[in-house]
Every structure is written in C-alpha cells, then in structure tokens.
Amino acid sequence: MSLKEQIESLGKEAVELIKKAENLSSLSALRVEYLGKKGKLKNILKTLGKLPPEERKEIGQLANRVKEEIETVLKEKEGELKAKALEEELRKNRIDITLPSGWIEAGSSHPVISTLIEISETFISMGFSVAEGPEVEEEKYNFDMLNIPPDHPARDMQDTFFVNKDGFVLRTHTSPVQIRAMLTRKPPIAVIAPGRVYRKDADPTHSPMFHQIEGLMVDENVTFKDLKGILKIFLESVFGKDVKIRFRPSYFPFTEPSAEVDIGCTVCGGSGCRVCKGTGWLEILGCGMVDPNVFEAVGIDPEKYTGFAFGLGVERIAMLRYRINDIRLLFENDMRFNHQFKGIR
Ligand code: FA5
C-alpha cells in the first residue's frame, strides 16, 4: 500500500472507530492512539523524509487534512458523549420537587420555663432584681441560718436529698438564696431567686425536682400589707383580675407571722378534682414576715428593719395556668404533650 493509501485508510479507520466510541474514556484512548505523539499518524509520517520533495508536500497536506478530519469527528463525538453523560447523570439524580422537604422543627420554651420567665418579669417590672445560689447547698444556708437548727422538727417538713459531702444537701427550697442575698447586700433589698429545688416527693402535685421563685424585700417599715399587695399584683398579672386568692395562716421557722396562698383551682373551676384534692383550692406559695432570728443570723438589725419573704411553686402555677392535671406530665418529655405549648410565649 502506498503511503497515501495508508494515510487515507488510517483516517477512515479512525473516523469509524470514533463514531462507534461509547464513552469519553474510550474516546480519549482513540485520540492518543491516532493523533498522540507516538500515535499511528505520527508513525506513518516518519517515512515522509524518504520521499521526493514534490510528493512530500502532497502527502504532508493529505496528512494534515486527515488529522483535521479526525479532530473534527473527535470533537463532535466528544460533545455528543458529554451531553449523553450529563443526561445520564441528571436521570440518576432526579429530584422530585413535588415531594415535601425534610424539616427541622423549631424549638420552643417548656411551659415551666415560660411560666418562670413570665413570673420573674412581673417582679422585675416592680423593681426586684434577680439573685442566684447553688443547687448543692450548704446545710447552714438551707436550714441553720433560716432558724432551723439540726434537731428542729421542721427539718422533717422537707424530705431532703443528702449528698456524699458532709454539711451539704440538694437545696430543698430557694430560701437559702435569701440568706446569701442578706449576707452580701445592704437594705433596702428587693430580690427574687428563681431556680430548681429537690425533695423526696412524688404524686400528682409533687415532683422530686421542681422550681421555686423566692422573693425577699427588706427595708424600714415593710409590712404584711406590702406583702399582700405585691402578691396580689403578681397573681392578677399571671391569672387575670378575676383570680380567686386565699391567704391561710401557716408556719415557717424563718417567717413570723406566716401564711400560705391558695388559688381557686382552674382545672375543675372549684368543683373539686384530683389536682385540688377535692377542695377547689391549690396551694401555690408560702410567705411571711422575716423572723427576727433570721435577721440576727445575717447581721441585719431587727429593730430597724422589717421584711417579707415568699417562696412560690412554679409548676403549680403552670398547672393552674394551662389546666394540667398531673405535675409529672411536665417532666415526662412526651412530645405530644410538649407540642401543645408551642408558640405560647
Ligand atoms: C417553702 O419551700 C418555703 N421555703 C416557702 C417560703 C419562703 C415561706 C419564704 C416563707 C418565706 P413549701 O414547702 O410550702 O415552702 O413550698 C413552697 C411551694 O412550693 C408550695 O406552695 C408549692 O407550690 C411548691 N411545692 C412544694 N413541694 C413541691 C413539690 N414536691 N413539687 C412541686 N411543687 C412543690
């Protein structure tokens, strides 16, 4: 076969194979095979130098034409195969835009926390500031300085969780924060102390962990009337003007006189249910005038100053507010229950 025929047949062969190529990698292999530095075309042209000059020119031009033709076909085929590959890719990764998208649920406040925040804000708006204390508390703050000495029967009133460190307990109420506030501040004092407290208690209205908000006001001439007035404003702001409030005489070692406040049961409307234990009322807080013994323990002159204190149960208020008939529902973390309070605050 003459050189001219060899080049023409090589061109035909290459074009045929390129047209049949099934994918981009076999196409690139063909490019190397026919047009590469050590490719078939270069190989044939090695003998070009042996030809007479006039033939050399003609063959050179033919080789260029064949090369261009192969390149054109390669390019066309490449475009075609790329489009095919893209189509394939799109077909595989097809997205059904009519399907509902995956969702990330937005969180919201737990009813106990939103109640705690709302109550705190009511007191803050009346000029109280927020004080804090530890949940693992020294017995002297939780009991002794609150006029509850070790052998005092009042220690039994609150079923205490002890910790394996002498002199410390899980605080049974937020009242130790009163002591901490009076040790570090000078009258006039007006603080609230929201936080978790712990007791060995469990029934529809008692939980082993619950939240209290302590309140304390100390100044000259603070009276029981001030206490009643502040509590009335607070209760009306949380439950509305029609709320039924009842003050009952009570006893706490750290206040004298002492009282407990009940709210007309909103779960049954007062007719009696398991939340109010059939009485139509639910106890929500304890309060009273700060006992002079407590003032003496913290170094405040009881002749000059008087004060009131209260400690309210946040879960009880949340239960009355949202008509929840078992305190334990608040801590079971059943999302069907929790979802009902979404967007409430
Ligand atoms: C006290 O804890 C006193 N420290 C309150 C106090 C403060 C009185 C300052 C005087 C001056 P008591 O044990 O009654 O008091 O609890 C206060 C409130 O916490 C109760 O009225 C009730 O609403 C709530 N409470 C008590 N125990 C539980 C419990 N186990 N689960 C849920 N709430 C409770």
mmCIF file of C-alpha atoms and ligand atoms in Angstrom:
data_model
loop_
_atom_site.group_PDB
_atom_site.id
_atom_site.type_symbol
_atom_site.label_atom_id
_atom_site.label_comp_id
_atom_site.label_asym_id
_atom_site.label_seq_id
_atom_site.Cartn_x
_atom_site.Cartn_y
_atom_site.Cartn_z
ATOM 1 C CA MET A 1 0.000 0.000 0.000
ATOM 2 C CA SER A 2 1.339 3.428 -0.890
ATOM 3 C CA LEU A 3 1.896 5.991 1.839
ATOM 4 C CA LYS A 4 -1.059 7.997 0.510
ATOM 5 C CA GLU A 5 -3.332 4.947 0.723
ATOM 6 C CA GLN A 6 -2.012 4.133 4.215
ATOM 7 C CA ILE A 7 -2.895 7.642 5.448
ATOM 8 C CA GLU A 8 -6.334 7.591 3.847
ATOM 9 C CA SER A 9 -7.160 4.166 5.254
ATOM 10 C CA LEU A 10 -5.888 5.211 8.685
ATOM 11 C CA GLY A 11 -8.166 8.244 8.514
ATOM 12 C CA LYS A 12 -11.196 6.093 7.595
ATOM 13 C CA GLU A 13 -10.418 3.550 10.295
ATOM 14 C CA ALA A 14 -10.037 6.292 12.950
ATOM 15 C CA VAL A 15 -13.297 8.044 11.942
ATOM 16 C CA GLU A 16 -15.221 4.765 12.051
ATOM 17 C CA LEU A 17 -13.891 3.822 15.466
ATOM 18 C CA ILE A 18 -14.502 7.301 16.859
ATOM 19 C CA LYS A 19 -18.104 7.247 15.682
ATOM 20 C CA LYS A 20 -18.618 3.954 17.485
ATOM 21 C CA ALA A 21 -17.000 5.095 20.769
ATOM 22 C CA GLU A 22 -19.333 4.562 23.671
ATOM 23 C CA ASN A 23 -17.870 6.771 26.312
ATOM 24 C CA LEU A 24 -15.464 9.615 26.968
ATOM 25 C CA SER A 25 -12.634 7.436 28.201
ATOM 26 C CA SER A 26 -12.560 5.222 25.094
ATOM 27 C CA LEU A 27 -12.716 8.414 23.023
ATOM 28 C CA SER A 28 -9.678 9.811 24.753
ATOM 29 C CA ALA A 29 -7.843 6.478 24.223
ATOM 30 C CA LEU A 30 -8.587 6.763 20.457
ATOM 31 C CA ARG A 31 -7.243 10.315 20.396
ATOM 32 C CA VAL A 32 -3.956 9.077 21.876
ATOM 33 C CA GLU A 33 -3.871 6.051 19.563
ATOM 34 C CA TYR A 34 -4.277 8.037 16.321
ATOM 35 C CA LEU A 35 -3.101 11.567 16.992
ATOM 36 C CA GLY A 36 -0.791 11.198 20.019
ATOM 37 C CA LYS A 37 2.967 11.872 19.927
ATOM 38 C CA LYS A 38 3.588 8.182 19.475
ATOM 39 C CA GLY A 39 0.316 7.688 17.624
ATOM 40 C CA LYS A 40 -0.394 5.868 14.362
ATOM 41 C CA LEU A 41 -0.413 9.003 12.172
ATOM 42 C CA LYS A 42 2.958 10.192 13.511
ATOM 43 C CA ASN A 43 4.299 6.717 12.937
ATOM 44 C CA ILE A 44 3.354 6.682 9.247
ATOM 45 C CA LEU A 45 4.742 10.179 8.732
ATOM 46 C CA LYS A 46 8.166 9.030 9.972
ATOM 47 C CA THR A 47 8.879 7.742 6.477
ATOM 48 C CA LEU A 48 7.938 11.110 4.887
ATOM 49 C CA GLY A 49 11.588 12.191 4.733
ATOM 50 C CA LYS A 50 12.422 9.402 2.301
ATOM 51 C CA LEU A 51 10.023 10.773 -0.370
ATOM 52 C CA PRO A 52 10.970 13.172 -3.150
ATOM 53 C CA PRO A 53 10.170 16.846 -2.211
ATOM 54 C CA GLU A 54 7.125 17.295 -4.531
ATOM 55 C CA GLU A 55 5.451 14.129 -3.177
ATOM 56 C CA ARG A 56 6.430 15.123 0.353
ATOM 57 C CA LYS A 57 4.367 18.300 0.055
ATOM 58 C CA GLU A 58 1.323 16.493 -1.302
ATOM 59 C CA ILE A 59 1.494 13.769 1.391
ATOM 60 C CA GLY A 60 2.069 16.412 4.083
ATOM 61 C CA GLN A 61 -1.101 18.235 3.018
ATOM 62 C CA LEU A 62 -3.052 14.953 2.935
ATOM 63 C CA ALA A 63 -1.822 14.057 6.443
ATOM 64 C CA ASN A 64 -2.947 17.466 7.700
ATOM 65 C CA ARG A 65 -6.394 17.074 6.147
ATOM 66 C CA VAL A 66 -6.778 13.595 7.678
ATOM 67 C CA LYS A 67 -5.605 14.908 11.028
ATOM 68 C CA GLU A 68 -8.137 17.777 10.873
ATOM 69 C CA GLU A 69 -10.894 15.404 9.856
ATOM 70 C CA ILE A 70 -10.111 13.085 12.779
ATOM 71 C CA GLU A 71 -10.054 16.085 15.149
ATOM 72 C CA THR A 72 -13.416 17.340 13.883
ATOM 73 C CA VAL A 73 -15.027 13.951 14.324
ATOM 74 C CA LEU A 74 -13.419 13.620 17.767
ATOM 75 C CA LYS A 75 -14.826 16.983 18.807
ATOM 76 C CA GLU A 76 -18.303 16.186 17.552
ATOM 77 C CA LYS A 77 -18.276 12.832 19.273
ATOM 78 C CA GLU A 78 -16.974 14.381 22.477
ATOM 79 C CA GLY A 79 -19.856 16.890 22.513
ATOM 80 C CA GLU A 80 -22.321 14.116 21.904
ATOM 81 C CA LEU A 81 -20.883 11.868 24.637
ATOM 82 C CA LYS A 82 -20.709 14.703 27.158
ATOM 83 C CA ALA A 83 -24.345 15.571 26.569
ATOM 84 C CA LYS A 84 -25.199 11.902 26.969
ATOM 85 C CA ALA A 85 -23.215 11.649 30.223
ATOM 86 C CA LEU A 86 -24.936 14.751 31.591
ATOM 87 C CA GLU A 87 -28.327 13.408 30.675
ATOM 88 C CA GLU A 88 -27.491 10.141 32.384
ATOM 89 C CA GLU A 89 -26.327 11.969 35.497
ATOM 90 C CA LEU A 90 -29.498 14.052 35.591
ATOM 91 C CA ARG A 91 -31.657 10.998 35.127
ATOM 92 C CA LYS A 92 -29.919 9.240 38.032
ATOM 93 C CA ASN A 93 -30.088 12.208 40.394
ATOM 94 C CA ARG A 94 -33.555 13.213 39.516
ATOM 95 C CA ILE A 95 -35.241 15.335 42.206
ATOM 96 C CA ASP A 96 -38.956 15.185 42.710
ATOM 97 C CA ILE A 97 -39.745 18.782 43.533
ATOM 98 C CA THR A 98 -43.313 17.874 44.422
ATOM 99 C CA LEU A 99 -42.135 15.859 47.477
ATOM 100 C CA PRO A 100 -42.392 17.675 50.826
ATOM 101 C CA SER A 101 -38.953 18.759 52.009
ATOM 102 C CA GLY A 102 -37.303 17.317 55.148
ATOM 103 C CA TRP A 103 -37.973 19.680 58.073
ATOM 104 C CA ILE A 104 -36.119 20.862 61.080
ATOM 105 C CA GLU A 105 -38.504 21.532 63.865
ATOM 106 C CA ALA A 106 -38.122 24.856 65.648
ATOM 107 C CA GLY A 107 -37.817 24.525 69.416
ATOM 108 C CA SER A 108 -39.916 26.444 71.913
ATOM 109 C CA SER A 109 -39.928 27.123 75.635
ATOM 110 C CA HIS A 110 -41.095 24.425 78.026
ATOM 111 C CA PRO A 111 -44.289 25.535 79.849
ATOM 112 C CA VAL A 112 -42.432 25.540 83.197
ATOM 113 C CA ILE A 113 -39.684 27.769 81.824
ATOM 114 C CA SER A 114 -42.081 30.166 80.095
ATOM 115 C CA THR A 115 -44.077 30.431 83.366
ATOM 116 C CA LEU A 116 -40.867 31.003 85.332
ATOM 117 C CA ILE A 117 -39.766 33.745 82.930
ATOM 118 C CA GLU A 118 -43.160 35.445 82.958
ATOM 119 C CA ILE A 119 -43.333 35.464 86.782
ATOM 120 C CA SER A 120 -39.754 36.743 87.026
ATOM 121 C CA GLU A 121 -40.505 39.541 84.566
ATOM 122 C CA THR A 122 -43.539 40.617 86.613
ATOM 123 C CA PHE A 123 -41.352 41.034 89.713
ATOM 124 C CA ILE A 124 -38.518 42.654 87.768
ATOM 125 C CA SER A 125 -41.043 45.217 86.480
ATOM 126 C CA MET A 126 -41.862 46.004 90.139
ATOM 127 C CA GLY A 127 -38.192 46.758 90.898
ATOM 128 C CA PHE A 128 -36.932 43.355 92.104
ATOM 129 C CA SER A 129 -33.535 42.151 90.897
ATOM 130 C CA VAL A 130 -32.502 38.525 90.366
ATOM 131 C CA ALA A 131 -30.226 36.688 92.835
ATOM 132 C CA GLU A 132 -28.762 33.214 92.431
ATOM 133 C CA GLY A 133 -27.480 30.401 94.628
ATOM 134 C CA PRO A 134 -26.136 26.843 94.151
ATOM 135 C CA GLU A 135 -28.345 23.755 93.907
ATOM 136 C CA VAL A 136 -25.889 21.747 96.043
ATOM 137 C CA GLU A 137 -26.218 23.970 99.075
ATOM 138 C CA GLU A 138 -24.610 24.217 102.489
ATOM 139 C CA GLU A 139 -26.883 22.945 105.258
ATOM 140 C CA LYS A 140 -26.240 26.128 107.199
ATOM 141 C CA TYR A 141 -27.884 28.195 104.437
ATOM 142 C CA ASN A 142 -30.623 25.687 103.633
ATOM 143 C CA PHE A 143 -31.527 25.153 107.325
ATOM 144 C CA ASP A 144 -29.496 26.611 110.214
ATOM 145 C CA MET A 145 -29.491 30.299 109.327
ATOM 146 C CA LEU A 146 -33.169 30.037 108.398
ATOM 147 C CA ASN A 147 -33.867 29.330 112.034
ATOM 148 C CA ILE A 148 -33.989 25.559 111.504
ATOM 149 C CA PRO A 149 -31.380 24.038 113.876
ATOM 150 C CA PRO A 150 -30.327 20.375 113.377
ATOM 151 C CA ASP A 151 -32.738 18.930 115.949
ATOM 152 C CA HIS A 152 -35.645 21.115 114.828
ATOM 153 C CA PRO A 153 -38.660 19.086 113.700
ATOM 154 C CA ALA A 154 -39.056 21.420 110.725
ATOM 155 C CA ARG A 155 -36.154 19.591 109.026
ATOM 156 C CA ASP A 156 -38.621 16.732 108.572
ATOM 157 C CA MET A 157 -41.110 19.019 106.794
ATOM 158 C CA GLN A 158 -38.960 18.886 103.701
ATOM 159 C CA ASP A 159 -37.764 15.441 102.699
ATOM 160 C CA THR A 160 -34.154 16.161 101.997
ATOM 161 C CA PHE A 161 -31.815 14.556 99.461
ATOM 162 C CA PHE A 162 -28.384 14.368 101.050
ATOM 163 C CA VAL A 163 -25.145 14.343 99.056
ATOM 164 C CA ASN A 164 -21.966 12.454 99.913
ATOM 165 C CA LYS A 165 -20.275 15.558 101.259
ATOM 166 C CA ASP A 166 -20.735 16.484 104.898
ATOM 167 C CA GLY A 167 -22.619 19.701 105.517
ATOM 168 C CA PHE A 168 -24.165 19.834 102.008
ATOM 169 C CA VAL A 169 -27.646 18.936 100.677
ATOM 170 C CA LEU A 170 -29.577 19.345 97.443
ATOM 171 C CA ARG A 171 -31.402 22.539 98.352
ATOM 172 C CA THR A 172 -34.968 21.790 99.387
ATOM 173 C CA HIS A 173 -36.186 25.326 98.669
ATOM 174 C CA THR A 174 -34.894 28.621 97.273
ATOM 175 C CA SER A 175 -34.924 30.241 100.753
ATOM 176 C CA PRO A 176 -31.121 29.799 101.213
ATOM 177 C CA VAL A 177 -30.726 32.452 98.500
ATOM 178 C CA GLN A 178 -32.477 34.883 100.911
ATOM 179 C CA ILE A 179 -29.626 34.297 103.371
ATOM 180 C CA ARG A 180 -26.965 34.696 100.675
ATOM 181 C CA ALA A 181 -28.629 37.935 99.496
ATOM 182 C CA MET A 182 -28.839 39.387 103.016
ATOM 183 C CA LEU A 183 -25.178 38.480 103.703
ATOM 184 C CA THR A 184 -23.971 40.265 100.585
ATOM 185 C CA ARG A 185 -26.372 43.225 100.222
ATOM 186 C CA LYS A 186 -27.465 46.037 102.479
ATOM 187 C CA PRO A 187 -31.119 47.131 102.875
ATOM 188 C CA PRO A 188 -33.115 48.247 101.017
ATOM 189 C CA ILE A 189 -33.165 44.793 99.409
ATOM 190 C CA ALA A 190 -35.698 43.590 96.813
ATOM 191 C CA VAL A 191 -34.672 40.334 95.146
ATOM 192 C CA ILE A 192 -36.212 37.274 93.569
ATOM 193 C CA ALA A 193 -34.375 33.959 93.232
ATOM 194 C CA PRO A 194 -35.746 31.540 90.634
ATOM 195 C CA GLY A 195 -34.295 28.029 90.474
ATOM 196 C CA ARG A 196 -34.530 24.270 90.806
ATOM 197 C CA VAL A 197 -35.106 22.595 94.173
ATOM 198 C CA TYR A 198 -35.244 18.936 95.240
ATOM 199 C CA ARG A 199 -37.363 16.880 97.654
ATOM 200 C CA LYS A 200 -38.259 13.220 98.155
ATOM 201 C CA ASP A 201 -41.811 13.804 96.928
ATOM 202 C CA ALA A 202 -43.829 12.202 94.119
ATOM 203 C CA ASP A 203 -47.583 12.373 93.419
ATOM 204 C CA PRO A 204 -49.901 14.281 91.003
ATOM 205 C CA THR A 205 -48.963 17.636 92.608
ATOM 206 C CA HIS A 206 -45.454 16.876 93.944
ATOM 207 C CA SER A 207 -42.311 16.259 91.914
ATOM 208 C CA PRO A 208 -38.826 15.318 93.274
ATOM 209 C CA MET A 209 -37.344 18.183 91.253
ATOM 210 C CA PHE A 210 -39.349 21.346 90.830
ATOM 211 C CA HIS A 211 -38.872 25.090 90.506
ATOM 212 C CA GLN A 212 -39.431 27.794 93.068
ATOM 213 C CA ILE A 213 -39.157 31.537 92.934
ATOM 214 C CA GLU A 214 -38.101 33.111 96.191
ATOM 215 C CA GLY A 215 -38.916 36.732 96.900
ATOM 216 C CA LEU A 216 -37.396 38.943 99.583
ATOM 217 C CA MET A 217 -37.925 42.591 100.473
ATOM 218 C CA VAL A 218 -36.128 44.216 103.407
ATOM 219 C CA ASP A 219 -36.328 47.873 104.359
ATOM 220 C CA GLU A 220 -37.574 50.138 107.134
ATOM 221 C CA ASN A 221 -41.346 49.865 107.610
ATOM 222 C CA VAL A 222 -42.040 46.933 105.298
ATOM 223 C CA THR A 223 -45.347 45.396 106.441
ATOM 224 C CA PHE A 224 -47.570 42.383 105.794
ATOM 225 C CA LYS A 225 -49.782 44.754 103.819
ATOM 226 C CA ASP A 226 -46.901 45.312 101.349
ATOM 227 C CA LEU A 227 -46.525 41.540 101.012
ATOM 228 C CA LYS A 228 -50.239 41.090 100.273
ATOM 229 C CA GLY A 229 -50.234 43.977 97.802
ATOM 230 C CA ILE A 230 -47.216 42.716 95.842
ATOM 231 C CA LEU A 231 -48.571 39.144 95.712
ATOM 232 C CA LYS A 232 -51.978 40.390 94.548
ATOM 233 C CA ILE A 233 -50.430 42.409 91.700
ATOM 234 C CA PHE A 234 -48.348 39.395 90.678
ATOM 235 C CA LEU A 235 -51.244 36.899 90.804
ATOM 236 C CA GLU A 236 -53.564 39.197 88.866
ATOM 237 C CA SER A 237 -50.926 39.704 86.201
ATOM 238 C CA VAL A 238 -50.481 35.930 85.735
ATOM 239 C CA PHE A 239 -54.104 34.759 86.167
ATOM 240 C CA GLY A 240 -56.136 37.861 85.348
ATOM 241 C CA LYS A 241 -58.206 40.161 87.570
ATOM 242 C CA ASP A 242 -60.840 37.509 88.371
ATOM 243 C CA VAL A 243 -58.384 35.169 90.069
ATOM 244 C CA LYS A 244 -59.577 33.715 93.394
ATOM 245 C CA ILE A 245 -56.872 34.163 96.063
ATOM 246 C CA ARG A 246 -56.907 32.861 99.638
ATOM 247 C CA PHE A 247 -54.399 33.647 102.413
ATOM 248 C CA ARG A 248 -54.230 30.952 105.095
ATOM 249 C CA PRO A 249 -52.284 31.279 108.375
ATOM 250 C CA SER A 250 -49.370 28.850 108.355
ATOM 251 C CA TYR A 251 -45.992 28.173 109.919
ATOM 252 C CA PHE A 252 -42.437 28.506 108.630
ATOM 253 C CA PRO A 253 -39.481 28.712 111.079
ATOM 254 C CA PHE A 254 -38.000 31.640 109.137
ATOM 255 C CA THR A 255 -41.104 33.871 108.989
ATOM 256 C CA GLU A 256 -43.422 35.197 111.678
ATOM 257 C CA PRO A 257 -46.311 35.558 111.056
ATOM 258 C CA SER A 258 -46.505 33.082 108.171
ATOM 259 C CA ALA A 259 -49.144 32.327 105.576
ATOM 260 C CA GLU A 260 -49.825 30.131 102.608
ATOM 261 C CA VAL A 261 -51.606 31.311 99.494
ATOM 262 C CA ASP A 262 -54.065 29.178 97.558
ATOM 263 C CA ILE A 263 -55.570 29.841 94.141
ATOM 264 C CA GLY A 264 -59.048 28.750 93.139
ATOM 265 C CA CYS A 265 -58.483 25.551 91.121
ATOM 266 C CA THR A 266 -58.682 26.348 87.406
ATOM 267 C CA VAL A 267 -58.544 22.663 86.435
ATOM 268 C CA CYS A 268 -62.049 21.946 87.834
ATOM 269 C CA GLY A 269 -63.278 25.520 88.290
ATOM 270 C CA GLY A 270 -63.577 24.936 92.043
ATOM 271 C CA SER A 271 -65.898 21.929 91.991
ATOM 272 C CA GLY A 272 -63.128 19.586 93.215
ATOM 273 C CA CYS A 273 -60.676 17.351 91.334
ATOM 274 C CA ARG A 274 -57.527 15.351 91.960
ATOM 275 C CA VAL A 275 -55.314 18.419 91.489
ATOM 276 C CA CYS A 276 -57.028 20.347 94.318
ATOM 277 C CA LYS A 277 -57.746 17.091 96.160
ATOM 278 C CA GLY A 278 -61.451 17.898 96.096
ATOM 279 C CA THR A 279 -61.051 21.215 97.941
ATOM 280 C CA GLY A 280 -61.389 23.613 94.999
ATOM 281 C CA TRP A 281 -58.079 25.289 96.014
ATOM 282 C CA LEU A 282 -54.406 24.662 95.214
ATOM 283 C CA GLU A 283 -51.540 25.886 97.384
ATOM 284 C CA ILE A 284 -49.019 27.832 95.336
ATOM 285 C CA LEU A 285 -46.789 29.630 97.800
ATOM 286 C CA GLY A 286 -45.598 30.117 101.346
ATOM 287 C CA CYS A 287 -44.795 33.556 102.751
ATOM 288 C CA GLY A 288 -44.451 35.703 105.822
ATOM 289 C CA MET A 289 -42.539 38.435 107.629
ATOM 290 C CA VAL A 290 -38.823 37.672 108.034
ATOM 291 C CA ASP A 291 -38.257 36.244 111.533
ATOM 292 C CA PRO A 292 -36.010 38.469 113.753
ATOM 293 C CA ASN A 293 -33.793 35.411 114.408
ATOM 294 C CA VAL A 294 -33.002 35.266 110.673
ATOM 295 C CA PHE A 295 -32.090 38.966 110.636
ATOM 296 C CA GLU A 296 -29.770 38.380 113.579
ATOM 297 C CA ALA A 297 -28.090 35.425 111.821
ATOM 298 C CA VAL A 298 -27.203 37.623 108.831
ATOM 299 C CA GLY A 299 -26.299 40.730 110.839
ATOM 300 C CA ILE A 300 -29.281 42.949 109.956
ATOM 301 C CA ASP A 301 -30.741 44.990 112.842
ATOM 302 C CA PRO A 302 -34.281 43.648 113.512
ATOM 303 C CA GLU A 303 -35.120 46.783 115.496
ATOM 304 C CA LYS A 304 -34.545 48.957 112.467
ATOM 305 C CA TYR A 305 -35.589 46.767 109.567
ATOM 306 C CA THR A 306 -38.521 44.559 108.709
ATOM 307 C CA GLY A 307 -39.040 42.444 105.641
ATOM 308 C CA PHE A 308 -41.226 39.923 103.901
ATOM 309 C CA ALA A 309 -40.347 36.760 102.018
ATOM 310 C CA PHE A 310 -42.222 34.304 99.873
ATOM 311 C CA GLY A 311 -41.461 31.095 98.002
ATOM 312 C CA LEU A 312 -43.734 30.021 95.180
ATOM 313 C CA GLY A 313 -44.025 26.773 93.251
ATOM 314 C CA VAL A 314 -43.618 27.387 89.514
ATOM 315 C CA GLU A 315 -45.015 24.004 88.394
ATOM 316 C CA ARG A 316 -48.174 24.544 90.455
ATOM 317 C CA ILE A 317 -48.700 27.886 88.727
ATOM 318 C CA ALA A 318 -48.041 26.322 85.296
ATOM 319 C CA MET A 319 -50.569 23.577 86.133
ATOM 320 C CA LEU A 320 -53.261 26.117 87.040
ATOM 321 C CA ARG A 321 -52.427 28.301 84.095
ATOM 322 C CA TYR A 322 -52.566 25.536 81.473
ATOM 323 C CA ARG A 323 -55.004 23.248 83.332
ATOM 324 C CA ILE A 324 -52.583 20.355 83.655
ATOM 325 C CA ASN A 325 -53.900 17.680 85.968
ATOM 326 C CA ASP A 326 -50.659 15.874 86.829
ATOM 327 C CA ILE A 327 -47.320 17.539 87.588
ATOM 328 C CA ARG A 328 -45.441 14.525 86.223
ATOM 329 C CA LEU A 329 -46.684 15.290 82.690
ATOM 330 C CA LEU A 330 -44.379 18.300 82.778
ATOM 331 C CA PHE A 331 -41.275 16.125 83.066
ATOM 332 C CA GLU A 332 -42.072 13.035 81.002
ATOM 333 C CA ASN A 333 -40.918 14.745 77.820
ATOM 334 C CA ASP A 334 -43.699 13.245 75.748
ATOM 335 C CA MET A 335 -43.530 15.382 72.605
ATOM 336 C CA ARG A 336 -47.303 15.076 72.051
ATOM 337 C CA PHE A 337 -47.734 16.868 75.392
ATOM 338 C CA ASN A 338 -44.918 19.385 74.860
ATOM 339 C CA HIS A 339 -46.140 20.350 71.378
ATOM 340 C CA GLN A 340 -49.360 21.720 72.825
ATOM 341 C CA PHE A 341 -47.402 24.615 74.331
ATOM 342 C CA LYS A 342 -45.654 25.616 71.137
ATOM 343 C CA GLY A 343 -45.838 29.295 70.400
ATOM 344 C CA ILE A 344 -47.441 30.060 73.746
ATOM 345 C CA ARG A 345 -44.698 32.527 74.512
HETATM 346 C C1 FA5 B 1 -41.147 26.524 101.203
HETATM 347 O O1 FA5 B 1 -40.435 25.876 100.474
HETATM 348 C C2 FA5 B 1 -40.707 27.797 101.832
HETATM 349 N N1 FA5 B 1 -39.306 27.967 101.599
HETATM 350 C C3 FA5 B 1 -41.512 28.948 101.209
HETATM 351 C C4 FA5 B 1 -41.329 30.240 101.940
HETATM 352 C C5 FA5 B 1 -40.384 31.139 101.501
HETATM 353 C C6 FA5 B 1 -42.106 30.552 103.060
HETATM 354 C C7 FA5 B 1 -40.188 32.341 102.152
HETATM 355 C C8 FA5 B 1 -41.919 31.735 103.732
HETATM 356 C C9 FA5 B 1 -40.978 32.622 103.252
HETATM 357 P P1 FA5 B 1 -43.226 24.972 100.892
HETATM 358 O O2 FA5 B 1 -42.566 23.724 101.311
HETATM 359 O O3 FA5 B 1 -44.648 25.116 101.301
HETATM 360 O O4 FA5 B 1 -42.449 26.269 101.398
HETATM 361 O O5 FA5 B 1 -43.112 25.113 99.316
HETATM 362 C C10 FA5 B 1 -43.481 26.294 98.637
HETATM 363 C C11 FA5 B 1 -44.291 25.980 97.383
HETATM 364 O O6 FA5 B 1 -43.548 25.079 96.569
HETATM 365 C C12 FA5 B 1 -45.569 25.245 97.677
HETATM 366 O O7 FA5 B 1 -46.590 26.150 97.961
HETATM 367 C C13 FA5 B 1 -45.832 24.510 96.376
HETATM 368 O O8 FA5 B 1 -46.420 25.403 95.441
HETATM 369 C C14 FA5 B 1 -44.448 24.198 95.889
HETATM 370 N N2 FA5 B 1 -44.046 22.827 96.158
HETATM 371 C C15 FA5 B 1 -43.669 22.275 97.345
HETATM 372 N N3 FA5 B 1 -43.309 20.998 97.190
HETATM 373 C C16 FA5 B 1 -43.462 20.715 95.886
HETATM 374 C C17 FA5 B 1 -43.213 19.567 95.068
HETATM 375 N N4 FA5 B 1 -42.706 18.438 95.565
HETATM 376 N N5 FA5 B 1 -43.465 19.638 93.740
HETATM 377 C C18 FA5 B 1 -43.940 20.792 93.203
HETATM 378 N N6 FA5 B 1 -44.156 21.912 93.889
HETATM 379 C C19 FA5 B 1 -43.930 21.880 95.221
#
